[in-house]
Amino acid sequence: MPAIDYRRQTILITGASSGIGESFARALAARGSDLVLVARRRARLEALATELERSHGVTATVISQDLGSSSAGADLSAATAAAGLRVTGIINNAGFGSFGDFVDEDADLFAREIAVDISAPVQISGAFLPGMVAEGEGFLINVASMSAYVPTPRMAVYGAAKAFILSFTESLWAETRASGVTVFALSPGATETEFNTVVGTDDATSRARMRAADDVVLTALAHLQRRYPGPSVIDGTSNKLSANIGRVLSRRRTAELMHRITDPTRRRTPRSASA
């Protein structure tokens, strides 16, 4: 694909108030792109928009919206149209997880998790992708996770949601690859964001070494600029290696291994006692 002129882009980013979404906003504004910043926390979005406009001379439009809504895609499409914006790129980054055995968790929490992590990206993709395909340009990045590649005990809904996003996005890549639109899934591993704070425990990332959110964004933008971007990209060398676990081990052994890895008692028991 030809090099992207970021100064001609208007890019919508969900979950833009912190973490990877905020890092995307900063990186793209530095490259000259106008932005549509979407999240629930309006005050944070407005502060970020003001900073980016002053620093980079771009336009940053704030849309405070709950992506758990059953009309998330239509609402965002209507809001951008009302603002007179032509969105040329989408980054579906918003999402959250929960940690604990499935039988002990709240069904209402799972319903919201599915709405934000699955339904919203599908709706938003459906609202904006057809226009991009019709114009023969644009891009869609859906943020998946390393949890998409293996079973994730104690985060069963989150892992399944990210597996859905990975499969969904790779299918869209195949459907649109001749359209002029770039589509791919981005899979970060443990990253320095508010993810664990929202979940309520560091056990959600198994105390893994954290990657910086800025590094995740650089991985995504480098993939976006490739001549023939593939349907998905994994951030970090060690994450790329660990994604192959499911190819080496049986499904049973992989699930058993992940059950041990996500067991919080393993990390809280002194080594001598566990031995």
PDB file of C-alpha atoms in Angstrom:
ATOM      1  CA  MET A   1       0.000   0.000   0.000  1.00  0.00           C
ATOM      2  CA  PRO A   2       1.218   3.599  -0.551  1.00  0.00           C
ATOM      3  CA  ALA A   3       2.657   5.483   2.409  1.00  0.00           C
ATOM      4  CA  ILE A   4      -0.050   7.045   4.540  1.00  0.00           C
ATOM      5  CA  ASP A   5      -0.207  10.826   4.594  1.00  0.00           C
ATOM      6  CA  TYR A   6      -1.251  11.172   8.214  1.00  0.00           C
ATOM      7  CA  ARG A   7      -1.960  14.875   7.733  1.00  0.00           C
ATOM      8  CA  ARG A   8      -4.962  13.939   5.585  1.00  0.00           C
ATOM      9  CA  GLN A   9      -6.458  11.538   8.115  1.00  0.00           C
ATOM     10  CA  THR A  10      -9.296  11.833  10.602  1.00  0.00           C
ATOM     11  CA  ILE A  11      -8.935   8.853  12.906  1.00  0.00           C
ATOM     12  CA  LEU A  12     -11.496   7.656  15.432  1.00  0.00           C
ATOM     13  CA  ILE A  13     -10.049   5.997  18.533  1.00  0.00           C
ATOM     14  CA  THR A  14     -12.168   4.281  21.167  1.00  0.00           C
ATOM     15  CA  GLY A  15     -10.873   3.950  24.701  1.00  0.00           C
ATOM     16  CA  ALA A  16      -8.804   7.078  24.048  1.00  0.00           C
ATOM     17  CA  SER A  17      -8.792   8.398  27.619  1.00  0.00           C
ATOM     18  CA  SER A  18      -5.888   6.217  28.800  1.00  0.00           C
ATOM     19  CA  GLY A  19      -3.485   3.403  27.993  1.00  0.00           C
ATOM     20  CA  ILE A  20      -3.024   2.191  24.438  1.00  0.00           C
ATOM     21  CA  GLY A  21      -5.819   4.422  23.149  1.00  0.00           C
ATOM     22  CA  GLU A  22      -4.191   7.541  24.566  1.00  0.00           C
ATOM     23  CA  SER A  23      -0.829   6.462  23.139  1.00  0.00           C
ATOM     24  CA  PHE A  24      -2.414   6.042  19.710  1.00  0.00           C
ATOM     25  CA  ALA A  25      -3.864   9.547  20.008  1.00  0.00           C
ATOM     26  CA  ARG A  26      -0.510  11.082  20.906  1.00  0.00           C
ATOM     27  CA  ALA A  27       1.384   9.238  18.178  1.00  0.00           C
ATOM     28  CA  LEU A  28      -1.121  10.075  15.460  1.00  0.00           C
ATOM     29  CA  ALA A  29      -1.470  13.718  16.495  1.00  0.00           C
ATOM     30  CA  ALA A  30       2.332  14.018  16.358  1.00  0.00           C
ATOM     31  CA  ARG A  31       2.102  12.773  12.767  1.00  0.00           C
ATOM     32  CA  GLY A  32      -0.480  15.444  11.933  1.00  0.00           C
ATOM     33  CA  SER A  33      -3.752  13.488  12.010  1.00  0.00           C
ATOM     34  CA  ASP A  34      -7.036  14.930  13.171  1.00  0.00           C
ATOM     35  CA  LEU A  35      -8.678  12.756  15.798  1.00  0.00           C
ATOM     36  CA  VAL A  36     -12.042  11.681  17.142  1.00  0.00           C
ATOM     37  CA  LEU A  37     -11.505  10.688  20.759  1.00  0.00           C
ATOM     38  CA  VAL A  38     -14.119   8.346  22.219  1.00  0.00           C
ATOM     39  CA  ALA A  39     -14.519   7.154  25.812  1.00  0.00           C
ATOM     40  CA  ARG A  40     -16.835   7.634  28.781  1.00  0.00           C
ATOM     41  CA  ARG A  41     -14.593  10.009  30.736  1.00  0.00           C
ATOM     42  CA  ARG A  42     -15.265  13.365  29.075  1.00  0.00           C
ATOM     43  CA  ALA A  43     -12.972  15.400  31.334  1.00  0.00           C
ATOM     44  CA  ARG A  44      -9.970  13.247  30.454  1.00  0.00           C
ATOM     45  CA  LEU A  45     -10.794  13.360  26.754  1.00  0.00           C
ATOM     46  CA  GLU A  46     -11.172  17.126  26.763  1.00  0.00           C
ATOM     47  CA  ALA A  47      -7.861  17.607  28.573  1.00  0.00           C
ATOM     48  CA  LEU A  48      -6.113  15.324  26.076  1.00  0.00           C
ATOM     49  CA  ALA A  49      -7.796  17.016  23.103  1.00  0.00           C
ATOM     50  CA  THR A  50      -6.725  20.462  24.308  1.00  0.00           C
ATOM     51  CA  GLU A  51      -3.138  19.313  24.818  1.00  0.00           C
ATOM     52  CA  LEU A  52      -2.891  17.676  21.385  1.00  0.00           C
ATOM     53  CA  GLU A  53      -4.440  20.620  19.564  1.00  0.00           C
ATOM     54  CA  ARG A  54      -2.022  23.036  21.221  1.00  0.00           C
ATOM     55  CA  SER A  55       1.030  20.850  20.710  1.00  0.00           C
ATOM     56  CA  HIS A  56       0.420  19.655  17.165  1.00  0.00           C
ATOM     57  CA  GLY A  57      -2.097  21.991  15.550  1.00  0.00           C
ATOM     58  CA  VAL A  58      -4.559  19.190  14.850  1.00  0.00           C
ATOM     59  CA  THR A  59      -8.298  19.045  15.475  1.00  0.00           C
ATOM     60  CA  ALA A  60      -9.360  16.625  18.211  1.00  0.00           C
ATOM     61  CA  THR A  61     -13.092  16.073  18.531  1.00  0.00           C
ATOM     62  CA  VAL A  62     -14.376  14.605  21.794  1.00  0.00           C
ATOM     63  CA  ILE A  63     -17.283  12.164  21.920  1.00  0.00           C
ATOM     64  CA  SER A  64     -18.199  10.926  25.382  1.00  0.00           C
ATOM     65  CA  GLN A  65     -20.105   7.686  24.862  1.00  0.00           C
ATOM     66  CA  ASP A  66     -20.822   4.441  26.651  1.00  0.00           C
ATOM     67  CA  LEU A  67     -19.785   1.730  24.204  1.00  0.00           C
ATOM     68  CA  GLY A  68     -21.867  -0.817  26.078  1.00  0.00           C
ATOM     69  CA  SER A  69     -24.913   0.604  24.310  1.00  0.00           C
ATOM     70  CA  SER A  70     -26.786  -1.582  21.835  1.00  0.00           C
ATOM     71  CA  SER A  71     -26.534   1.256  19.306  1.00  0.00           C
ATOM     72  CA  ALA A  72     -22.864   2.177  19.808  1.00  0.00           C
ATOM     73  CA  GLY A  73     -21.948   2.047  16.126  1.00  0.00           C
ATOM     74  CA  ALA A  74     -24.975   3.966  14.890  1.00  0.00           C
ATOM     75  CA  ASP A  75     -24.555   6.578  17.618  1.00  0.00           C
ATOM     76  CA  LEU A  76     -20.900   7.190  16.723  1.00  0.00           C
ATOM     77  CA  SER A  77     -21.715   7.367  13.022  1.00  0.00           C
ATOM     78  CA  ALA A  78     -24.452   9.907  13.706  1.00  0.00           C
ATOM     79  CA  ALA A  79     -22.214  11.964  16.001  1.00  0.00           C
ATOM     80  CA  THR A  80     -19.376  12.188  13.480  1.00  0.00           C
ATOM     81  CA  ALA A  81     -21.788  13.011  10.660  1.00  0.00           C
ATOM     82  CA  ALA A  82     -23.384  15.768  12.747  1.00  0.00           C
ATOM     83  CA  ALA A  83     -19.917  17.213  13.358  1.00  0.00           C
ATOM     84  CA  GLY A  84     -19.208  17.179   9.624  1.00  0.00           C
ATOM     85  CA  LEU A  85     -16.365  14.677   9.977  1.00  0.00           C
ATOM     86  CA  ARG A  86     -15.194  12.218   7.349  1.00  0.00           C
ATOM     87  CA  VAL A  87     -13.572   9.416   9.310  1.00  0.00           C
ATOM     88  CA  THR A  88     -10.730   7.758   7.391  1.00  0.00           C
ATOM     89  CA  GLY A  89      -9.414   5.419  10.073  1.00  0.00           C
ATOM     90  CA  ILE A  90     -10.837   3.456  12.999  1.00  0.00           C
ATOM     91  CA  ILE A  91      -8.983   2.062  16.009  1.00  0.00           C
ATOM     92  CA  ASN A  92     -11.302  -0.111  18.085  1.00  0.00           C
ATOM     93  CA  ASN A  93      -9.281  -0.146  21.276  1.00  0.00           C
ATOM     94  CA  ALA A  94     -11.848   0.113  24.088  1.00  0.00           C
ATOM     95  CA  GLY A  95     -12.320  -2.973  26.221  1.00  0.00           C
ATOM     96  CA  PHE A  96     -12.072  -4.363  29.718  1.00  0.00           C
ATOM     97  CA  GLY A  97     -11.743  -7.695  31.490  1.00  0.00           C
ATOM     98  CA  SER A  98     -12.697  -9.454  34.694  1.00  0.00           C
ATOM     99  CA  PHE A  99     -10.735 -11.962  36.747  1.00  0.00           C
ATOM    100  CA  GLY A 100     -12.032 -14.946  38.692  1.00  0.00           C
ATOM    101  CA  ASP A 101     -13.676 -18.316  38.222  1.00  0.00           C
ATOM    102  CA  PHE A 102     -16.659 -18.025  35.885  1.00  0.00           C
ATOM    103  CA  VAL A 103     -19.082 -19.544  38.416  1.00  0.00           C
ATOM    104  CA  ASP A 104     -18.180 -16.892  41.002  1.00  0.00           C
ATOM    105  CA  GLU A 105     -18.618 -13.822  38.801  1.00  0.00           C
ATOM    106  CA  ASP A 106     -21.604 -11.569  38.110  1.00  0.00           C
ATOM    107  CA  ALA A 107     -23.616 -12.386  34.975  1.00  0.00           C
ATOM    108  CA  ASP A 108     -24.410  -8.683  34.461  1.00  0.00           C
ATOM    109  CA  LEU A 109     -20.674  -7.909  34.396  1.00  0.00           C
ATOM    110  CA  PHE A 110     -20.168 -10.562  31.726  1.00  0.00           C
ATOM    111  CA  ALA A 111     -22.993  -9.103  29.658  1.00  0.00           C
ATOM    112  CA  ARG A 112     -21.356  -5.673  29.737  1.00  0.00           C
ATOM    113  CA  GLU A 113     -17.960  -7.197  28.950  1.00  0.00           C
ATOM    114  CA  ILE A 114     -19.403  -8.868  25.866  1.00  0.00           C
ATOM    115  CA  ALA A 115     -21.147  -5.645  24.822  1.00  0.00           C
ATOM    116  CA  VAL A 116     -17.979  -3.528  25.047  1.00  0.00           C
ATOM    117  CA  ASP A 117     -15.407  -6.105  23.903  1.00  0.00           C
ATOM    118  CA  ILE A 118     -17.397  -7.778  21.091  1.00  0.00           C
ATOM    119  CA  SER A 119     -20.577  -5.963  20.139  1.00  0.00           C
ATOM    120  CA  ALA A 120     -19.121  -2.457  20.044  1.00  0.00           C
ATOM    121  CA  PRO A 121     -16.197  -3.272  17.696  1.00  0.00           C
ATOM    122  CA  VAL A 122     -18.539  -5.179  15.393  1.00  0.00           C
ATOM    123  CA  GLN A 123     -21.052  -2.324  15.352  1.00  0.00           C
ATOM    124  CA  ILE A 124     -18.410   0.353  14.810  1.00  0.00           C
ATOM    125  CA  SER A 125     -16.740  -1.672  12.058  1.00  0.00           C
ATOM    126  CA  GLY A 126     -20.141  -2.106  10.436  1.00  0.00           C
ATOM    127  CA  ALA A 127     -20.917   1.594  10.683  1.00  0.00           C
ATOM    128  CA  PHE A 128     -17.714   2.900   9.089  1.00  0.00           C
ATOM    129  CA  LEU A 129     -16.083   0.137   7.039  1.00  0.00           C
ATOM    130  CA  PRO A 130     -18.621   0.129   4.155  1.00  0.00           C
ATOM    131  CA  GLY A 131     -17.920   3.805   3.473  1.00  0.00           C
ATOM    132  CA  MET A 132     -14.181   3.209   3.430  1.00  0.00           C
ATOM    133  CA  VAL A 133     -14.572   0.298   1.029  1.00  0.00           C
ATOM    134  CA  ALA A 134     -16.793   2.407  -1.226  1.00  0.00           C
ATOM    135  CA  GLU A 135     -14.102   5.105  -1.340  1.00  0.00           C
ATOM    136  CA  GLY A 136     -11.290   2.578  -1.719  1.00  0.00           C
ATOM    137  CA  GLU A 137      -9.160   3.866   1.145  1.00  0.00           C
ATOM    138  CA  GLY A 138      -8.886   3.952   4.919  1.00  0.00           C
ATOM    139  CA  PHE A 139      -7.942   1.555   7.685  1.00  0.00           C
ATOM    140  CA  LEU A 140      -9.469  -0.407  10.544  1.00  0.00           C
ATOM    141  CA  ILE A 141      -7.407  -1.681  13.480  1.00  0.00           C
ATOM    142  CA  ASN A 142      -9.196  -3.875  16.015  1.00  0.00           C
ATOM    143  CA  VAL A 143      -7.283  -4.435  19.253  1.00  0.00           C
ATOM    144  CA  ALA A 144      -7.326  -8.089  20.263  1.00  0.00           C
ATOM    145  CA  SER A 145      -4.957  -9.604  22.840  1.00  0.00           C
ATOM    146  CA  MET A 146      -2.543 -12.438  23.473  1.00  0.00           C
ATOM    147  CA  SER A 147      -5.537 -13.964  25.277  1.00  0.00           C
ATOM    148  CA  ALA A 148      -6.982 -14.591  21.818  1.00  0.00           C
ATOM    149  CA  TYR A 149      -4.457 -17.344  21.117  1.00  0.00           C
ATOM    150  CA  VAL A 150      -5.004 -19.666  24.076  1.00  0.00           C
ATOM    151  CA  PRO A 151      -7.745 -20.550  26.584  1.00  0.00           C
ATOM    152  CA  THR A 152      -7.696 -18.094  29.477  1.00  0.00           C
ATOM    153  CA  PRO A 153      -9.012 -19.670  32.682  1.00  0.00           C
ATOM    154  CA  ARG A 154     -10.236 -17.111  35.232  1.00  0.00           C
ATOM    155  CA  MET A 155     -10.683 -14.679  32.344  1.00  0.00           C
ATOM    156  CA  ALA A 156     -12.836 -16.961  30.237  1.00  0.00           C
ATOM    157  CA  VAL A 157     -15.157 -14.281  28.825  1.00  0.00           C
ATOM    158  CA  TYR A 158     -12.383 -11.793  28.111  1.00  0.00           C
ATOM    159  CA  GLY A 159     -10.209 -14.389  26.378  1.00  0.00           C
ATOM    160  CA  ALA A 160     -13.128 -15.637  24.294  1.00  0.00           C
ATOM    161  CA  ALA A 161     -14.039 -12.066  23.371  1.00  0.00           C
ATOM    162  CA  LYS A 162     -10.531 -11.372  22.116  1.00  0.00           C
ATOM    163  CA  ALA A 163     -10.483 -14.669  20.207  1.00  0.00           C
ATOM    164  CA  PHE A 164     -13.686 -13.472  18.535  1.00  0.00           C
ATOM    165  CA  ILE A 165     -12.087 -10.129  17.642  1.00  0.00           C
ATOM    166  CA  LEU A 166      -9.026 -11.847  16.174  1.00  0.00           C
ATOM    167  CA  SER A 167     -11.101 -14.215  14.023  1.00  0.00           C
ATOM    168  CA  PHE A 168     -13.583 -11.495  13.041  1.00  0.00           C
ATOM    169  CA  THR A 169     -10.840  -9.089  11.980  1.00  0.00           C
ATOM    170  CA  GLU A 170      -8.830 -11.636  10.041  1.00  0.00           C
ATOM    171  CA  SER A 171     -12.008 -12.522   8.155  1.00  0.00           C
ATOM    172  CA  LEU A 172     -12.603  -8.852   7.350  1.00  0.00           C
ATOM    173  CA  TRP A 173      -8.997  -8.615   6.146  1.00  0.00           C
ATOM    174  CA  ALA A 174      -9.674 -11.392   3.627  1.00  0.00           C
ATOM    175  CA  GLU A 175     -12.929  -9.810   2.492  1.00  0.00           C
ATOM    176  CA  THR A 176     -11.451  -6.330   2.002  1.00  0.00           C
ATOM    177  CA  ARG A 177      -7.867  -7.022   0.906  1.00  0.00           C
ATOM    178  CA  ALA A 178      -8.530  -5.935  -2.678  1.00  0.00           C
ATOM    179  CA  SER A 179     -10.560  -2.874  -1.689  1.00  0.00           C
ATOM    180  CA  GLY A 180      -7.781  -0.426  -0.867  1.00  0.00           C
ATOM    181  CA  VAL A 181      -8.723  -0.517   2.832  1.00  0.00           C
ATOM    182  CA  THR A 182      -6.240  -1.910   5.376  1.00  0.00           C
ATOM    183  CA  VAL A 183      -7.716  -4.123   8.095  1.00  0.00           C
ATOM    184  CA  PHE A 184      -5.829  -5.975  10.803  1.00  0.00           C
ATOM    185  CA  ALA A 185      -5.947  -7.082  14.425  1.00  0.00           C
ATOM    186  CA  LEU A 186      -3.369  -5.894  16.948  1.00  0.00           C
ATOM    187  CA  SER A 187      -2.572  -8.288  19.805  1.00  0.00           C
ATOM    188  CA  PRO A 188      -0.717  -6.797  22.774  1.00  0.00           C
ATOM    189  CA  GLY A 189       0.371  -8.820  25.763  1.00  0.00           C
ATOM    190  CA  ALA A 190       0.726  -7.417  29.266  1.00  0.00           C
ATOM    191  CA  THR A 191       0.967  -3.648  28.823  1.00  0.00           C
ATOM    192  CA  GLU A 192       1.370  -0.666  31.136  1.00  0.00           C
ATOM    193  CA  THR A 193      -2.250   0.538  31.150  1.00  0.00           C
ATOM    194  CA  GLU A 194      -5.156   0.795  33.589  1.00  0.00           C
ATOM    195  CA  PHE A 195      -6.279  -2.736  32.677  1.00  0.00           C
ATOM    196  CA  ASN A 196      -5.317  -4.326  36.001  1.00  0.00           C
ATOM    197  CA  THR A 197      -6.735  -1.387  37.945  1.00  0.00           C
ATOM    198  CA  VAL A 198     -10.114  -1.839  36.273  1.00  0.00           C
ATOM    199  CA  VAL A 199     -10.016  -5.593  36.791  1.00  0.00           C
ATOM    200  CA  GLY A 200      -8.998  -5.071  40.388  1.00  0.00           C
ATOM    201  CA  THR A 201      -5.887  -7.276  40.563  1.00  0.00           C
ATOM    202  CA  ASP A 202      -2.410  -7.639  39.071  1.00  0.00           C
ATOM    203  CA  ASP A 203      -3.220 -11.343  38.738  1.00  0.00           C
ATOM    204  CA  ALA A 204      -5.049 -10.455  35.527  1.00  0.00           C
ATOM    205  CA  THR A 205      -1.700 -10.234  33.737  1.00  0.00           C
ATOM    206  CA  SER A 206      -0.057 -13.016  35.802  1.00  0.00           C
ATOM    207  CA  ARG A 207       2.579 -10.555  37.014  1.00  0.00           C
ATOM    208  CA  ALA A 208       4.126 -10.641  33.544  1.00  0.00           C
ATOM    209  CA  ARG A 209       6.738  -8.116  32.421  1.00  0.00           C
ATOM    210  CA  MET A 210       4.899  -5.121  31.007  1.00  0.00           C
ATOM    211  CA  ARG A 211       5.386  -3.592  27.601  1.00  0.00           C
ATOM    212  CA  ALA A 212       4.970   0.178  27.249  1.00  0.00           C
ATOM    213  CA  ALA A 213       1.789   1.316  25.524  1.00  0.00           C
ATOM    214  CA  ASP A 214       3.900   3.450  23.182  1.00  0.00           C
ATOM    215  CA  ASP A 215       5.741   0.315  22.019  1.00  0.00           C
ATOM    216  CA  VAL A 216       2.433  -1.384  21.204  1.00  0.00           C
ATOM    217  CA  VAL A 217       1.398   1.608  19.113  1.00  0.00           C
ATOM    218  CA  LEU A 218       4.715   1.657  17.242  1.00  0.00           C
ATOM    219  CA  THR A 219       4.202  -2.022  16.385  1.00  0.00           C
ATOM    220  CA  ALA A 220       0.748  -1.250  15.005  1.00  0.00           C
ATOM    221  CA  LEU A 221       1.823   1.770  12.966  1.00  0.00           C
ATOM    222  CA  ALA A 222       4.810  -0.075  11.530  1.00  0.00           C
ATOM    223  CA  HIS A 223       2.456  -2.860  10.415  1.00  0.00           C
ATOM    224  CA  LEU A 224       0.033  -0.314   8.978  1.00  0.00           C
ATOM    225  CA  GLN A 225       2.822   1.106   6.795  1.00  0.00           C
ATOM    226  CA  ARG A 226       3.875  -2.266   5.401  1.00  0.00           C
ATOM    227  CA  ARG A 227       3.419  -2.733   1.683  1.00  0.00           C
ATOM    228  CA  TYR A 228       1.245  -5.804   2.213  1.00  0.00           C
ATOM    229  CA  PRO A 229       0.009  -5.770   5.838  1.00  0.00           C
ATOM    230  CA  GLY A 230      -1.130  -9.157   7.077  1.00  0.00           C
ATOM    231  CA  PRO A 231      -4.409  -9.827   8.917  1.00  0.00           C
ATOM    232  CA  SER A 232      -2.877  -9.549  12.382  1.00  0.00           C
ATOM    233  CA  VAL A 233       0.217  -8.451  14.253  1.00  0.00           C
ATOM    234  CA  ILE A 234       1.508  -9.392  17.707  1.00  0.00           C
ATOM    235  CA  ASP A 235       3.430  -6.869  19.788  1.00  0.00           C
ATOM    236  CA  GLY A 236       6.723  -8.028  21.290  1.00  0.00           C
ATOM    237  CA  THR A 237       9.102 -10.855  20.461  1.00  0.00           C
ATOM    238  CA  SER A 238       8.302 -12.945  23.536  1.00  0.00           C
ATOM    239  CA  ASN A 239       4.591 -12.602  22.828  1.00  0.00           C
ATOM    240  CA  LYS A 240       5.106 -13.830  19.268  1.00  0.00           C
ATOM    241  CA  LEU A 241       6.851 -16.891  20.635  1.00  0.00           C
ATOM    242  CA  SER A 242       4.210 -17.615  23.263  1.00  0.00           C
ATOM    243  CA  ALA A 243       1.450 -17.416  20.651  1.00  0.00           C
ATOM    244  CA  ASN A 244       2.797 -20.707  19.295  1.00  0.00           C
ATOM    245  CA  ILE A 245       2.023 -22.631  22.499  1.00  0.00           C
ATOM    246  CA  GLY A 246      -1.294 -23.779  21.118  1.00  0.00           C
ATOM    247  CA  ARG A 247       0.412 -25.120  18.003  1.00  0.00           C
ATOM    248  CA  VAL A 248       2.873 -27.223  19.968  1.00  0.00           C
ATOM    249  CA  LEU A 249       0.691 -28.563  22.776  1.00  0.00           C
ATOM    250  CA  SER A 250      -2.682 -30.274  22.619  1.00  0.00           C
ATOM    251  CA  ARG A 251      -5.797 -28.288  23.476  1.00  0.00           C
ATOM    252  CA  ARG A 252      -5.999 -30.157  26.759  1.00  0.00           C
ATOM    253  CA  ARG A 253      -2.386 -29.473  27.732  1.00  0.00           C
ATOM    254  CA  THR A 254      -2.687 -25.822  26.714  1.00  0.00           C
ATOM    255  CA  ALA A 255      -5.784 -25.323  28.866  1.00  0.00           C
ATOM    256  CA  GLU A 256      -4.104 -27.053  31.819  1.00  0.00           C
ATOM    257  CA  LEU A 257      -0.971 -24.952  31.412  1.00  0.00           C
ATOM    258  CA  MET A 258      -2.921 -21.704  31.254  1.00  0.00           C
ATOM    259  CA  HIS A 259      -4.920 -22.731  34.324  1.00  0.00           C
ATOM    260  CA  ARG A 260      -1.657 -23.006  36.245  1.00  0.00           C
ATOM    261  CA  ILE A 261      -0.266 -19.758  34.860  1.00  0.00           C
ATOM    262  CA  THR A 262      -3.369 -17.787  35.871  1.00  0.00           C
ATOM    263  CA  ASP A 263      -3.579 -19.358  39.332  1.00  0.00           C
ATOM    264  CA  PRO A 264      -3.003 -16.478  41.783  1.00  0.00           C
ATOM    265  CA  THR A 265      -1.960 -18.832  44.589  1.00  0.00           C
ATOM    266  CA  ARG A 266       1.171 -19.780  42.605  1.00  0.00           C
ATOM    267  CA  ARG A 267       2.414 -16.203  42.868  1.00  0.00           C
ATOM    268  CA  ARG A 268       1.452 -15.738  46.511  1.00  0.00           C
ATOM    269  CA  THR A 269       2.953 -18.954  47.863  1.00  0.00           C
ATOM    270  CA  PRO A 270       6.623 -18.729  48.912  1.00  0.00           C
ATOM    271  CA  ARG A 271       8.852 -20.797  46.636  1.00  0.00           C
ATOM    272  CA  SER A 272      10.075 -22.995  49.532  1.00  0.00           C
ATOM    273  CA  ALA A 273       6.529 -23.724  50.675  1.00  0.00           C
ATOM    274  CA  SER A 274       5.307 -24.581  47.191  1.00  0.00           C
ATOM    275  CA  ALA A 275       8.272 -26.879  46.687  1.00  0.00           C
TER     276      ALA A 275
END
